[in-house]
PDB file of C-alpha atoms in Angstrom:
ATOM      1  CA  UNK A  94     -88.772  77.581  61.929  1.00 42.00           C
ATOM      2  CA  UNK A  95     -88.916  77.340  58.236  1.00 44.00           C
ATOM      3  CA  UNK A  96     -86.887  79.934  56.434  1.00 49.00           C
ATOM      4  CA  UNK A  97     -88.484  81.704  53.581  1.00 52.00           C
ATOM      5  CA  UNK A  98     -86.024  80.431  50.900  1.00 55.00           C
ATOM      6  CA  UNK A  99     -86.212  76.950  52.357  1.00 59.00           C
ATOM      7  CA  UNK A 100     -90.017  76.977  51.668  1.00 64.00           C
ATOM      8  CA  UNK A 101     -89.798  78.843  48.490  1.00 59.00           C
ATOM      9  CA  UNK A 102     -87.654  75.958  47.464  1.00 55.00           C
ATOM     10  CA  UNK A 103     -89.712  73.389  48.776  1.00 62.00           C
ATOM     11  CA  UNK A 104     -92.804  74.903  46.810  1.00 61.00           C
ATOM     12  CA  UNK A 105     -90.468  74.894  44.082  1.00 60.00           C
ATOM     13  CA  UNK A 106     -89.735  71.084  44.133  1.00 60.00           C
ATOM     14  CA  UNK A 107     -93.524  70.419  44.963  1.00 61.00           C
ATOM     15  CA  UNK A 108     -94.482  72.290  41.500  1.00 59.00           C
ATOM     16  CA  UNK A 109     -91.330  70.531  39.661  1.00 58.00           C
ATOM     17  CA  UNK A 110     -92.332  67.066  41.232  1.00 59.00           C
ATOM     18  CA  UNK A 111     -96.003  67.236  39.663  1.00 58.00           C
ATOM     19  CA  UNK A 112     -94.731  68.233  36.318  1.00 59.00           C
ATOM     20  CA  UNK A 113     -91.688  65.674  36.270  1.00 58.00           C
ATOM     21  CA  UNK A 114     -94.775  62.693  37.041  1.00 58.00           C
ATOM     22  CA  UNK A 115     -96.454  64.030  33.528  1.00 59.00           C
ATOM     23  CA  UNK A 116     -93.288  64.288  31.790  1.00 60.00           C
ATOM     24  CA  UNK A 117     -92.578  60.273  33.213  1.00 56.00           C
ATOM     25  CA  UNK A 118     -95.732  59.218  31.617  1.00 56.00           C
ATOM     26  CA  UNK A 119     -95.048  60.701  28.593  1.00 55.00           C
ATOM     27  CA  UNK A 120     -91.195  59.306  28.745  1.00 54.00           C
ATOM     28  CA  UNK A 121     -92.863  55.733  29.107  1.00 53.00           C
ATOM     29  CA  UNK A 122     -95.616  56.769  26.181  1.00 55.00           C
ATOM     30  CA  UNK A 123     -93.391  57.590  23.865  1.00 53.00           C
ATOM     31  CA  UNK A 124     -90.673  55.165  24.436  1.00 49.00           C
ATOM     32  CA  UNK A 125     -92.930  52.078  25.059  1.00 49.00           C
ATOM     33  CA  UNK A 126     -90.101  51.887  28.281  1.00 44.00           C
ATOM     34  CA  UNK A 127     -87.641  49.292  26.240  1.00 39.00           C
ATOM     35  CA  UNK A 128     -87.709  46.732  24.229  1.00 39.00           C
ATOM     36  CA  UNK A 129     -85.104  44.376  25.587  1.00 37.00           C
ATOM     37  CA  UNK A 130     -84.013  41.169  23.569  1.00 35.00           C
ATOM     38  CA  UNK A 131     -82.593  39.165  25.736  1.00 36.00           C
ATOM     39  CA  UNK A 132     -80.963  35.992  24.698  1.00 37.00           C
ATOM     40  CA  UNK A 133     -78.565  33.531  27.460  1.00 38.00           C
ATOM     41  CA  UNK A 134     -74.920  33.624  27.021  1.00 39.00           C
ATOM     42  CA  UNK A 135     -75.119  31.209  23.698  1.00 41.00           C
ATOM     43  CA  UNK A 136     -76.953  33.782  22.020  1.00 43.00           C
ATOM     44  CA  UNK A 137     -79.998  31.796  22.093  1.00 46.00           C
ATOM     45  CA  UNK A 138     -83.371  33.324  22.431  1.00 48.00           C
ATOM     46  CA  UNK A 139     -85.357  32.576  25.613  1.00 47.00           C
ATOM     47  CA  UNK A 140     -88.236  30.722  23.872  1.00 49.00           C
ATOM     48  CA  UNK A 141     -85.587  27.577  22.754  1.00 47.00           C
ATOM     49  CA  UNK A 142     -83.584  27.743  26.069  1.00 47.00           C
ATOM     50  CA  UNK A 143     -83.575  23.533  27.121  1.00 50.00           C
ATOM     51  CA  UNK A 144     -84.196  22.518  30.677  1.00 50.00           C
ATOM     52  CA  UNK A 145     -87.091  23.480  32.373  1.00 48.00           C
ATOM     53  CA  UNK A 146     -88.631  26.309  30.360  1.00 53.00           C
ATOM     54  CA  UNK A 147     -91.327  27.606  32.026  1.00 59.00           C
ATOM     55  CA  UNK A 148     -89.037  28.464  35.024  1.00 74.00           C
ATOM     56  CA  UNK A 149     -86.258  30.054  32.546  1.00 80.00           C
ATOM     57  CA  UNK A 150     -88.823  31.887  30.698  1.00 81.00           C
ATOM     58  CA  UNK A 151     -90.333  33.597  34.293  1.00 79.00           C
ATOM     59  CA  UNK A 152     -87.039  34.006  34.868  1.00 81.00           C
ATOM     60  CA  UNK A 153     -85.752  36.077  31.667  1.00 82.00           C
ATOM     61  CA  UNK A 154     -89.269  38.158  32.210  1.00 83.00           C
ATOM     62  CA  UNK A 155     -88.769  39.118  35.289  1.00 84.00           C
ATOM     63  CA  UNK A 156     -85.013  40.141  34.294  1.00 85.00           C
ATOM     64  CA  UNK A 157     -86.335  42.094  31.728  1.00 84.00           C
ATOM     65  CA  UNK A 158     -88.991  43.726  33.357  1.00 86.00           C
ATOM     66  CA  UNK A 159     -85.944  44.652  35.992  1.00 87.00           C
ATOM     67  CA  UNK A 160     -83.871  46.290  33.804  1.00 86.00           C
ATOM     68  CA  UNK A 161     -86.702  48.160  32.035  1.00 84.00           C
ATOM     69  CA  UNK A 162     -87.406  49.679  35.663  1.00 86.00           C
ATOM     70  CA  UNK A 163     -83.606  50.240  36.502  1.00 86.00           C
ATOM     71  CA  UNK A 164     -83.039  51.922  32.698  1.00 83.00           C
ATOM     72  CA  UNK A 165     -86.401  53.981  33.266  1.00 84.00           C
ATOM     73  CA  UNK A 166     -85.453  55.025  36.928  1.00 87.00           C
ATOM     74  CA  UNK A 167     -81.983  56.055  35.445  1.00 87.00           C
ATOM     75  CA  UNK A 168     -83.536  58.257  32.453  1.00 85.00           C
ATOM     76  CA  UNK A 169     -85.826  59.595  34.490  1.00 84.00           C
ATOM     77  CA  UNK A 170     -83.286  60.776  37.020  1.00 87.00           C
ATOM     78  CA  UNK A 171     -80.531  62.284  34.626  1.00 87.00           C
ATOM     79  CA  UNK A 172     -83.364  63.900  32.460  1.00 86.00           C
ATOM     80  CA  UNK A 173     -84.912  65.426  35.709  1.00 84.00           C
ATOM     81  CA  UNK A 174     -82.062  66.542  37.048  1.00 88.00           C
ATOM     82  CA  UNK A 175     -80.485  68.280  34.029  1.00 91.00           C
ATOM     83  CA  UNK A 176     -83.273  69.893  32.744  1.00 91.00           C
ATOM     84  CA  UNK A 177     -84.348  71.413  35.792  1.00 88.00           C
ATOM     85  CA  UNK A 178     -80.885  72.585  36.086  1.00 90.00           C
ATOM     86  CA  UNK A 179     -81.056  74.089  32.861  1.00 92.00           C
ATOM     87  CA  UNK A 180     -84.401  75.581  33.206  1.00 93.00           C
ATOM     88  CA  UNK A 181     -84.827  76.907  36.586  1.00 91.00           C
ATOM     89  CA  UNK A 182     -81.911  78.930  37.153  1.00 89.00           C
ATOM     90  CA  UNK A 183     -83.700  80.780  39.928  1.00 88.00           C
ATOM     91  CA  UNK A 184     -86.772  78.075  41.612  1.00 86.00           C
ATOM     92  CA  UNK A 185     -89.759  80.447  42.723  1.00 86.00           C
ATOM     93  CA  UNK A 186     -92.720  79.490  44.246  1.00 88.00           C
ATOM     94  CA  UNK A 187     -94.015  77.644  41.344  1.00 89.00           C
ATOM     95  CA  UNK A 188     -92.642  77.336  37.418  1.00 90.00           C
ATOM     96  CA  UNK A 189     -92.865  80.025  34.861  1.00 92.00           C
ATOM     97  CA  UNK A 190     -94.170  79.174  31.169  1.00 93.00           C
ATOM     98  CA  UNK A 191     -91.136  79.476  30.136  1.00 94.00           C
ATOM     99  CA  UNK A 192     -89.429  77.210  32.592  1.00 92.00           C
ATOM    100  CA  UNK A 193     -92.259  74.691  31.864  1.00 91.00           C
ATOM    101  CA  UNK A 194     -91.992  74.817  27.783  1.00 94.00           C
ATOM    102  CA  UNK A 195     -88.022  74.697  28.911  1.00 94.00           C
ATOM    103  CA  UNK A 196     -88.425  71.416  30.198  1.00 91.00           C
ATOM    104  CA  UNK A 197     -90.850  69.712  28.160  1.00 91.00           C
ATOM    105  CA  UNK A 198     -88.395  70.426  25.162  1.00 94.00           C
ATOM    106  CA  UNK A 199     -85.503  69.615  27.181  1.00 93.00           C
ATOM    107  CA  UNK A 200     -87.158  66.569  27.992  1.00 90.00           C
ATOM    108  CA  UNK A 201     -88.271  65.644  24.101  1.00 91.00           C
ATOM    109  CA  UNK A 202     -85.102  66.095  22.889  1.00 92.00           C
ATOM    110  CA  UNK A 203     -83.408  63.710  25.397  1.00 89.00           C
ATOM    111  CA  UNK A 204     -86.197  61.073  24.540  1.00 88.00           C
ATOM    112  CA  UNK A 205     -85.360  61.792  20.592  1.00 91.00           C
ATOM    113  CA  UNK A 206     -81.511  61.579  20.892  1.00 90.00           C
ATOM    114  CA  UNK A 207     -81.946  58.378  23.508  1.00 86.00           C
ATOM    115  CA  UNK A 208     -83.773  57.216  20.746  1.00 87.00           C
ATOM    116  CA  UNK A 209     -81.222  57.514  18.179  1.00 91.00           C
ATOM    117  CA  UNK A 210     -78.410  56.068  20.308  1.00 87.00           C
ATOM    118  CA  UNK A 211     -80.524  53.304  21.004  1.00 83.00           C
ATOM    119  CA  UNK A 212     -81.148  52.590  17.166  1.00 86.00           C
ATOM    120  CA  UNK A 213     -77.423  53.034  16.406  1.00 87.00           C
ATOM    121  CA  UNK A 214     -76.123  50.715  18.730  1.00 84.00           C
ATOM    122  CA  UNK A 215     -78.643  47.893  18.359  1.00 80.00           C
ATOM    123  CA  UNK A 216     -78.335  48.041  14.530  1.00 85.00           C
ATOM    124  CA  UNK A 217     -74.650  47.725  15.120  1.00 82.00           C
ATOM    125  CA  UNK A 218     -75.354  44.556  17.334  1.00 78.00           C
ATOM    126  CA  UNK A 219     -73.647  41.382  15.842  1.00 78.00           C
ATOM    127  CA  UNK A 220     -77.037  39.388  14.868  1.00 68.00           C
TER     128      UNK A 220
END
């Protein structure tokens, strides 16, 4: 038997799931999900690696596309997790307005200072 706080919750998590999806799409929108330049431990770029290219280059692409996934997963995670924290003191059956507008903004201004950290430190990247 199902306790009525249990499935309250449930309902809540159900209503917060949904929203979180649109609020991944627009995380992946609006950060075009990383731009990783990755170069091998010389600090040459993958296009003039010697040896068998092809096979490096599939190689550095797929490790890219990994850590793109892993950094998104990560983001995704902390950003859900906090703002729903912040947001939904009390989960209901379903999200307010408020709590809704609460976490879009909460999510926005995560992307926009993720943003500027990412700037800062890749500007102060030796080049």
């Amino acid at each position: 038997m199902i306790e009525e706080g249990t499935e309250t919750h449930e309902r809540e998590i159900i209503a917060f799931t949904s929203l979180s999806r649109r609020i991944h799409y627009q995380v992946q929108r609006k950060c075009g999900i990383l731009r990783l330049t990755i170069m091998d431990p010389f600090g040459a770029p993958p296009s003039s690696l010697s040896g068998n290219q092809p096979s490096n280059e599939h190689m550095m692409g797929q490790l890219k596309q990994q850590l793109a996934q892993a950094y998104a997963e990560e983001f995704f995670s902390t950003v859900r997790d906090k703002c729903f924290t912040k947001c939904v003191p009390k989960p209901g059956s379903s999200l307010s307005g408020s709590e809704s507008s609460c976490i879009t903004r909460c999510v926005e201004r995560y992307i926009e200072a993720t943003g500027i950290v990412s700037r800062a430190v890749f500007t102060a990247l030796p080049r």
